[in-house]
Amino acid sequence: MISVQDRTLSRAAYLCLICLFSLFLIQAAGTYALYQNALDFQKNYIQHTVDNLLLSIDATRNTIIASHEKRGQPISEQEVHDVVENLLRKTLYSATNTDGTYLWINEVIDYDGGNGYARRLIHPNLRNTEGILLSTETPDAKGNYPYRTELDGVCTQTSLFYSYYFKDLNSNELSRKLTYARLYPDYNWIICMGIPYHSIWEYIFAGKPWLKWLILFSYLFSISGIIFTSFYLYRLYRRQRQSQNEEIKDLQLVIDHDALTNAHSRRYGTQQLKQALQTYQETNQNITLVMFDIDYFKKVNDTMGHDFGDKVLTDTVKIISQNIRQHDSLIRWGGDEFILLLPSLSQKALPSYLHRLNACIQEHAFVSTDKQSMTVSISIGAAQFLPDDASIDTLIKRADKALYKAKEIRNTYHIDEESFH
């Protein structure tokens, strides 16, 4: 049986695996929380930056208008627009954002969208493309339509967050960008600010490289622990499974064999007979059932004692086993009664086969522990399946009837005539 030690080790390993997996989930949840906090911070940062830029534009406009009015020099709205645009361009061009964030401005021409719906007005990272017309039908690298999303968002709710895929600055590597866009309706400007999502991770570890190594080490510890424990559990499972299979084989051996004589058990014999009947019904391939018992066995027990009677049984099994074919089956049916299952034995060869069984027992001297000797004989009955047999019971009854006929004479055999007509 599986040892208590193996069961204890198995439970401990399962507990360890659960703990490691729980630790991994806690680490993943903690890392996700760090990332979400950093993402929320960046969202607030770029939103406030854009919102503050719009306030700055209003303040700049008012300052320009007031300055000209104070000098008595009227200025047109277009002139104010141009001055603000130039100031913004200088400001955005000179801005440095080491975390990858940057601002740009598109000027809407047609709020219905389509080709040429807007003009790229100011873009510090793509200065040579300023002035080109944009289309809401232009997809990004992943097949999304960011311009359409942006225009729909500012038209319906003035501002929005959205994502798109674009190459990083000075790189051919594609990355996902988080963007905040807000409409400045006075000038039909959509002012945007974006940041690559990978910069959010960099923000988490900025100035704290130890945190990156700590998280990496904790993940490696958890994953390696899960792999090692899983491998150990698998080996333990294989060992326990092998032990269980061996136990099942041993148990099957006990069930299928008689404890005293080591002949096959009645249970085994019943299963083999049922299988033989099914084979006969399907293929017409018959089997011979031989039933025999020891003549005057009660007298042997009464005269020599039960220990000697047990020896007669065990020796009988040994002798019979030595005189049957390898594929024949010897079964203890009960008490001193045995059966033999003889597949593929012809009717012509059966008499000599049964005669040999009678002879080998009769010629053997059974010796007791105190050196007393006795000879015994067996009576044998033989039968086969018939087409009308619906169960093995009818075959057993015919063999038992043939045995009864043999016992009328003793030390002989009788073959059921109906089976071999």
Coordinates of C-alpha atoms in Angstrom, one line a residue:
M1 CA 0.0 0.0 0.0
I2 CA 1.0 3.6 -0.4
S3 CA 3.0 4.6 2.6
V4 CA 1.9 7.2 5.1
Q5 CA 5.2 9.0 4.4
D6 CA 4.3 9.3 0.6
R7 CA 0.8 10.6 1.4
T8 CA 2.3 13.2 3.8
L9 CA 4.8 14.3 1.2
S10 CA 2.1 14.5 -1.4
R11 CA -0.1 16.7 0.9
A12 CA 2.9 18.9 1.8
A13 CA 3.9 19.3 -1.9
Y14 CA 0.3 20.2 -2.9
L15 CA 0.2 22.8 0.0
C16 CA 3.5 24.2 -1.2
L17 CA 2.2 24.4 -4.8
I18 CA -0.9 26.2 -3.6
C19 CA 1.2 28.7 -1.6
L20 CA 3.5 29.4 -4.5
F21 CA 0.7 29.9 -6.9
S22 CA -1.1 32.2 -4.4
L23 CA 2.1 34.1 -4.0
F24 CA 2.4 34.4 -7.8
L25 CA -1.2 35.7 -8.0
I26 CA -0.5 38.2 -5.2
Q27 CA 2.6 39.4 -7.1
A28 CA 0.7 39.7 -10.3
A29 CA -2.1 41.7 -8.5
G30 CA 0.5 43.9 -6.9
T31 CA 2.3 44.6 -10.2
Y32 CA -1.0 45.3 -11.8
A33 CA -1.9 47.8 -9.0
L34 CA 1.5 49.5 -9.5
Y35 CA 0.9 49.8 -13.2
Q36 CA -2.7 51.1 -12.8
N37 CA -1.5 53.7 -10.3
A38 CA 1.2 54.8 -12.8
L39 CA -1.3 54.8 -15.6
D40 CA -3.8 56.9 -13.6
F41 CA -1.0 59.4 -12.8
Q42 CA 0.0 59.7 -16.4
K43 CA -3.6 60.2 -17.5
N44 CA -4.0 63.0 -15.0
Y45 CA -0.7 64.4 -16.0
I46 CA -1.4 64.7 -19.7
Q47 CA -5.0 65.8 -19.1
H48 CA -3.9 68.6 -16.8
T49 CA -1.1 69.6 -19.3
V50 CA -3.6 69.9 -22.2
D51 CA -6.2 71.6 -20.1
N52 CA -3.6 74.1 -18.8
L53 CA -2.4 74.7 -22.3
L54 CA -5.9 75.7 -23.3
L55 CA -6.1 78.1 -20.4
S56 CA -2.7 79.5 -21.4
I57 CA -4.0 80.0 -25.0
D58 CA -7.0 82.0 -23.6
A59 CA -4.7 84.0 -21.4
T60 CA -2.2 84.7 -24.2
R61 CA -5.1 85.9 -26.5
N62 CA -6.4 88.2 -23.9
T63 CA -2.9 89.6 -23.2
I64 CA -2.2 90.2 -26.9
I65 CA -5.6 92.0 -27.4
A66 CA -5.2 94.1 -24.2
S67 CA -1.6 95.1 -25.1
H68 CA -2.7 96.4 -28.5
E69 CA -5.7 98.2 -27.2
K70 CA -3.5 99.9 -24.6
R71 CA -1.2 101.2 -27.4
G72 CA -4.2 102.1 -29.5
Q73 CA -3.3 99.6 -32.2
P74 CA -6.3 97.5 -33.0
I75 CA -5.5 93.9 -34.0
S76 CA -7.7 91.5 -35.9
E77 CA -8.7 88.1 -34.7
Q78 CA -6.7 86.4 -37.5
E79 CA -3.6 88.3 -36.4
V80 CA -4.2 87.2 -32.8
H81 CA -4.6 83.6 -34.1
D82 CA -1.3 83.8 -36.0
V83 CA 0.6 85.2 -33.1
V84 CA -0.8 82.5 -30.7
E85 CA 0.1 79.8 -33.3
N86 CA 3.7 81.0 -33.6
L87 CA 4.1 81.3 -29.9
L88 CA 2.7 77.7 -29.4
R89 CA 5.0 76.4 -32.1
K90 CA 8.1 77.9 -30.4
T91 CA 6.9 76.6 -27.1
L92 CA 6.2 73.0 -28.2
Y93 CA 9.3 72.8 -30.3
S94 CA 11.5 73.8 -27.4
A95 CA 9.8 71.5 -24.9
T96 CA 11.8 68.4 -23.9
N97 CA 10.0 65.4 -22.5
T98 CA 12.4 62.6 -21.5
D99 CA 9.5 60.3 -20.7
G100 CA 8.4 60.1 -24.3
T101 CA 5.4 62.5 -23.9
Y102 CA 4.8 65.2 -26.4
L103 CA 2.0 67.6 -27.6
W104 CA 0.7 68.3 -31.1
I105 CA -2.2 70.2 -32.6
N106 CA -4.4 69.4 -35.6
E107 CA -6.7 72.0 -37.1
V108 CA -10.2 70.8 -38.1
I109 CA -11.4 71.8 -41.5
D110 CA -14.5 69.6 -41.8
Y111 CA -16.2 68.2 -38.7
D112 CA -18.0 65.6 -40.8
G113 CA -14.7 63.8 -41.3
G114 CA -13.4 62.1 -44.4
N115 CA -10.4 62.9 -46.6
G116 CA -8.9 66.3 -45.7
Y117 CA -11.0 66.7 -42.6
A118 CA -8.1 68.4 -40.8
R119 CA -4.6 69.8 -41.2
R120 CA -1.6 68.9 -39.1
L121 CA -0.8 72.2 -37.6
I122 CA 2.0 71.7 -35.1
H123 CA 3.9 68.5 -34.5
P124 CA 7.3 68.7 -32.8
N125 CA 8.2 65.1 -33.7
L126 CA 7.0 65.3 -37.3
R127 CA 7.8 68.9 -38.3
N128 CA 8.3 68.2 -41.9
T129 CA 4.7 66.9 -42.2
E130 CA 3.1 70.0 -40.8
G131 CA 0.5 71.3 -43.2
I132 CA -0.5 68.0 -44.6
L133 CA -4.1 67.1 -44.8
L134 CA -5.4 64.2 -42.6
S135 CA -8.1 61.6 -43.2
T136 CA -10.4 59.9 -40.8
E137 CA -10.0 56.8 -43.0
T138 CA -6.3 56.5 -42.3
P139 CA -5.6 53.4 -40.2
D140 CA -2.8 53.0 -37.7
A141 CA -0.3 50.1 -37.8
K142 CA -2.9 47.7 -36.2
G143 CA -5.8 48.6 -38.4
N144 CA -7.5 51.0 -36.0
Y145 CA -8.8 54.5 -37.1
P146 CA -7.4 56.9 -34.5
Y147 CA -8.4 60.1 -36.4
R148 CA -12.0 59.0 -36.7
T149 CA -12.0 58.1 -33.0
E150 CA -10.5 61.4 -32.1
L151 CA -12.9 63.5 -34.2
D152 CA -16.0 61.6 -32.9
G153 CA -14.8 62.0 -29.4
V154 CA -14.2 65.8 -29.4
C155 CA -17.4 66.4 -31.3
T156 CA -19.6 64.5 -28.8
Q157 CA -17.8 65.2 -25.5
T158 CA -15.2 67.8 -26.2
S159 CA -12.4 65.7 -24.9
L160 CA -11.4 61.9 -24.7
F161 CA -8.7 59.4 -24.0
Y162 CA -7.9 56.9 -26.8
S163 CA -5.1 54.6 -27.9
Y164 CA -3.3 54.0 -31.2
Y165 CA -0.2 52.4 -32.6
F166 CA 2.7 54.4 -34.1
K167 CA 6.4 54.2 -34.4
D168 CA 8.5 55.5 -31.6
L169 CA 10.5 58.6 -32.2
N170 CA 13.8 57.9 -34.0
S171 CA 12.9 54.2 -34.1
N172 CA 11.1 51.7 -36.4
E173 CA 9.6 50.0 -33.4
L174 CA 5.9 50.1 -33.1
S175 CA 4.4 50.9 -29.7
R176 CA 0.9 51.6 -28.3
K177 CA 0.3 55.2 -27.4
L178 CA -2.0 56.6 -24.8
T179 CA -3.5 60.0 -25.9
Y180 CA -5.7 62.7 -24.5
A181 CA -7.3 65.0 -27.0
R182 CA -9.4 68.2 -26.4
L183 CA -11.1 70.6 -28.7
Y184 CA -10.3 74.3 -28.7
P185 CA -13.4 75.4 -30.6
D186 CA -12.5 79.1 -31.1
Y187 CA -9.7 78.1 -33.5
N188 CA -11.0 74.6 -34.4
W189 CA -7.9 73.1 -32.9
I190 CA -7.6 69.6 -31.5
I191 CA -4.8 69.7 -28.9
C192 CA -3.4 66.3 -28.1
M193 CA -0.8 64.8 -25.8
G194 CA 0.4 61.3 -25.9
I195 CA 2.8 58.9 -24.2
P196 CA 3.9 55.4 -25.1
Y197 CA 2.6 52.7 -22.7
H198 CA 6.0 51.3 -22.2
S199 CA 7.0 54.7 -20.7
I200 CA 4.5 54.1 -17.9
W201 CA 6.6 51.1 -16.8
E202 CA 9.7 53.3 -17.0
Y203 CA 7.9 55.8 -14.7
I204 CA 7.2 53.0 -12.2
F205 CA 10.9 52.1 -11.9
A206 CA 12.3 55.7 -12.4
G207 CA 14.9 56.2 -9.7
K208 CA 14.1 52.8 -8.2
P209 CA 16.0 50.1 -10.1
W210 CA 16.0 47.9 -7.0
L211 CA 12.2 47.7 -7.4
K212 CA 12.5 46.3 -10.9
W213 CA 15.0 43.6 -9.7
L214 CA 12.9 42.8 -6.6
I215 CA 9.8 42.2 -8.8
L216 CA 11.8 40.2 -11.3
F217 CA 13.4 38.1 -8.5
S218 CA 10.0 37.5 -6.9
Y219 CA 8.5 36.3 -10.1
L220 CA 11.5 34.0 -10.9
F221 CA 11.2 32.6 -7.4
S222 CA 7.5 31.9 -7.7
I223 CA 7.7 30.5 -11.2
S224 CA 10.7 28.3 -10.5
G225 CA 9.1 27.1 -7.3
I226 CA 5.9 26.3 -9.1
I227 CA 7.8 24.4 -11.8
F228 CA 10.0 22.5 -9.3
T229 CA 7.0 21.6 -7.1
S230 CA 4.9 20.6 -10.1
F231 CA 7.7 18.4 -11.3
Y232 CA 8.1 16.8 -7.9
L233 CA 4.4 16.2 -7.6
Y234 CA 4.4 14.6 -11.1
R235 CA 7.2 12.2 -10.0
L236 CA 5.4 11.5 -6.7
Y237 CA 2.2 10.9 -8.6
R238 CA 4.0 8.5 -11.0
R239 CA 5.5 6.7 -8.1
Q240 CA 2.1 6.4 -6.3
R241 CA 0.4 5.4 -9.5
Q242 CA 3.0 2.7 -10.0
S243 CA 2.6 1.6 -6.4
Q244 CA -1.2 1.5 -6.9
N245 CA -0.9 -0.5 -10.1
E246 CA 1.3 -3.0 -8.3
E247 CA -1.2 -3.2 -5.5
I248 CA -4.0 -3.8 -8.0
K249 CA -1.9 -6.5 -9.8
D250 CA -1.2 -8.2 -6.4
L251 CA -4.9 -7.9 -5.5
Q252 CA -6.0 -9.3 -8.9
L253 CA -3.5 -12.1 -8.4
V254 CA -5.1 -12.9 -5.0
I255 CA -8.6 -12.7 -6.4
D256 CA -7.8 -14.8 -9.4
H257 CA -6.0 -17.6 -7.5
D258 CA -7.0 -20.0 -4.8
A259 CA -5.1 -19.3 -1.6
L260 CA -4.5 -23.0 -0.7
T261 CA -3.7 -24.7 -4.1
N262 CA -2.6 -21.7 -6.2
A263 CA -5.0 -22.9 -8.9
H264 CA -7.2 -20.2 -10.5
S265 CA -10.2 -19.1 -8.4
R266 CA -13.9 -19.8 -9.1
R267 CA -14.3 -16.1 -9.9
Y268 CA -11.6 -16.3 -12.5
G269 CA -13.1 -19.4 -13.9
T270 CA -16.6 -17.9 -14.1
Q271 CA -15.2 -14.9 -16.1
Q272 CA -13.3 -17.2 -18.5
L273 CA -16.4 -19.3 -19.1
K274 CA -18.5 -16.2 -19.9
Q275 CA -15.9 -15.0 -22.3
A276 CA -15.7 -18.5 -23.9
L277 CA -19.5 -18.5 -24.3
Q278 CA -19.4 -15.1 -26.0
T279 CA -16.6 -16.3 -28.3
Y280 CA -18.6 -19.5 -29.2
Q281 CA -21.7 -17.4 -29.9
E282 CA -19.8 -15.0 -32.2
T283 CA -17.4 -17.4 -33.9
N284 CA -18.6 -20.9 -33.2
Q285 CA -15.2 -21.7 -31.7
N286 CA -16.0 -24.1 -28.8
I287 CA -14.2 -24.9 -25.6
T288 CA -14.1 -28.2 -23.6
L289 CA -15.1 -28.0 -19.9
V290 CA -13.6 -30.8 -17.8
M291 CA -14.8 -31.2 -14.2
F292 CA -13.2 -33.6 -11.8
D293 CA -13.0 -34.3 -8.1
I294 CA -11.0 -36.6 -5.8
D295 CA -12.6 -39.9 -5.1
Y296 CA -13.6 -40.6 -1.5
F297 CA -12.0 -37.3 -0.4
K298 CA -14.0 -37.2 2.8
K299 CA -12.5 -40.6 3.8
V300 CA -9.1 -39.2 3.1
N301 CA -9.7 -36.3 5.6
D302 CA -11.3 -38.6 8.2
T303 CA -8.5 -41.1 8.0
M304 CA -5.4 -39.0 7.5
G305 CA -6.5 -35.6 8.8
H306 CA -7.3 -32.3 7.2
D307 CA -3.7 -31.3 6.9
F308 CA -3.1 -34.3 4.7
G309 CA -6.3 -33.6 2.8
D310 CA -4.9 -30.1 2.1
K311 CA -1.7 -31.6 0.8
V312 CA -3.6 -34.0 -1.4
L313 CA -5.4 -30.9 -2.9
T314 CA -2.2 -28.9 -3.5
D315 CA -0.3 -31.9 -4.9
T316 CA -3.2 -32.7 -7.2
V317 CA -3.0 -29.2 -8.6
K318 CA 0.7 -29.5 -9.1
I319 CA 0.4 -32.9 -10.9
I320 CA -2.5 -31.8 -13.1
S321 CA -0.6 -28.6 -14.0
Q322 CA 2.3 -30.6 -15.2
N323 CA 0.1 -32.7 -17.4
I324 CA -2.0 -30.1 -19.2
R325 CA -1.1 -27.7 -22.0
Q326 CA 0.3 -24.3 -21.4
H327 CA -2.9 -22.5 -22.5
D328 CA -5.3 -24.8 -20.5
S329 CA -6.7 -23.3 -17.3
L330 CA -7.0 -25.2 -14.0
I331 CA -9.6 -23.8 -11.6
R332 CA -10.6 -24.8 -8.1
W333 CA -14.4 -24.7 -8.3
G334 CA -15.0 -25.6 -4.6
G335 CA -13.8 -28.1 -2.0
D336 CA -12.2 -31.0 -3.8
E337 CA -13.9 -30.1 -7.1
F338 CA -11.9 -28.6 -10.0
I339 CA -12.5 -27.7 -13.6
L340 CA -10.3 -27.5 -16.6
L341 CA -10.9 -25.2 -19.6
L342 CA -9.5 -26.7 -22.7
P343 CA -9.6 -24.5 -25.8
S344 CA -8.9 -26.0 -29.3
L345 CA -8.9 -29.6 -28.2
S346 CA -10.3 -32.0 -30.8
Q347 CA -12.9 -34.6 -30.0
K348 CA -10.5 -37.3 -31.1
A349 CA -7.7 -36.2 -28.7
L350 CA -10.0 -35.7 -25.7
P351 CA -10.2 -39.4 -24.5
S352 CA -6.4 -39.8 -24.3
Y353 CA -6.1 -36.4 -22.6
L354 CA -8.6 -37.4 -19.9
H355 CA -7.0 -40.9 -19.5
R356 CA -3.6 -39.2 -18.9
L357 CA -5.1 -37.1 -16.1
N358 CA -6.6 -40.2 -14.4
A359 CA -3.3 -42.0 -14.7
C360 CA -1.0 -39.3 -13.4
I361 CA -3.0 -39.0 -10.2
Q362 CA -3.5 -42.7 -9.7
E363 CA 0.3 -43.3 -10.1
H364 CA 1.3 -40.7 -7.6
A365 CA 2.0 -41.5 -4.0
F366 CA 0.8 -38.8 -1.6
V367 CA 3.1 -38.7 1.5
S368 CA 2.1 -37.1 4.8
T369 CA 4.5 -35.2 7.1
D370 CA 5.0 -38.3 9.2
K371 CA 5.9 -40.3 6.1
Q372 CA 2.6 -42.1 5.7
S373 CA 1.7 -42.8 2.0
M374 CA -1.6 -43.0 0.2
T375 CA -2.8 -43.1 -3.3
V376 CA -6.0 -41.4 -4.6
S377 CA -7.9 -41.3 -7.8
I378 CA -10.1 -38.7 -9.6
S379 CA -13.3 -38.9 -11.5
I380 CA -13.7 -36.7 -14.6
G381 CA -16.7 -35.4 -16.6
A382 CA -16.4 -33.4 -19.9
A383 CA -18.8 -31.3 -21.9
Q384 CA -18.9 -28.5 -24.5
F385 CA -21.2 -25.6 -25.3
L386 CA -24.3 -26.3 -27.4
P387 CA -26.0 -23.8 -29.8
D388 CA -29.0 -23.4 -27.5
D389 CA -26.9 -22.5 -24.4
A390 CA -27.9 -19.0 -23.1
S391 CA -25.6 -19.1 -20.1
I392 CA -22.6 -21.0 -18.7
D393 CA -24.9 -22.8 -16.2
T394 CA -26.2 -25.3 -18.8
L395 CA -22.6 -26.2 -19.7
I396 CA -21.7 -26.7 -16.1
K397 CA -24.7 -28.8 -15.5
R398 CA -23.8 -31.1 -18.4
A399 CA -20.2 -31.4 -17.2
D400 CA -21.5 -32.1 -13.6
K401 CA -23.8 -34.8 -15.0
A402 CA -20.9 -36.4 -16.9
L403 CA -18.9 -36.3 -13.7
Y404 CA -21.7 -38.0 -11.8
K405 CA -21.7 -40.8 -14.4
A406 CA -17.9 -41.2 -13.9
K407 CA -18.3 -41.4 -10.1
E408 CA -20.6 -44.3 -10.5
I409 CA -17.4 -46.3 -11.4
R410 CA -14.6 -44.0 -10.0
N411 CA -11.1 -43.5 -11.3
T412 CA -12.4 -42.9 -14.8
Y413 CA -13.9 -40.3 -17.1
H414 CA -17.2 -39.8 -18.9
I415 CA -17.8 -37.5 -21.9
D416 CA -21.2 -35.9 -22.3
E417 CA -22.7 -37.6 -25.4
E418 CA -24.9 -34.7 -26.2
S419 CA -21.9 -32.3 -26.5
F420 CA -20.0 -34.7 -28.8
H421 CA -22.7 -36.4 -30.9

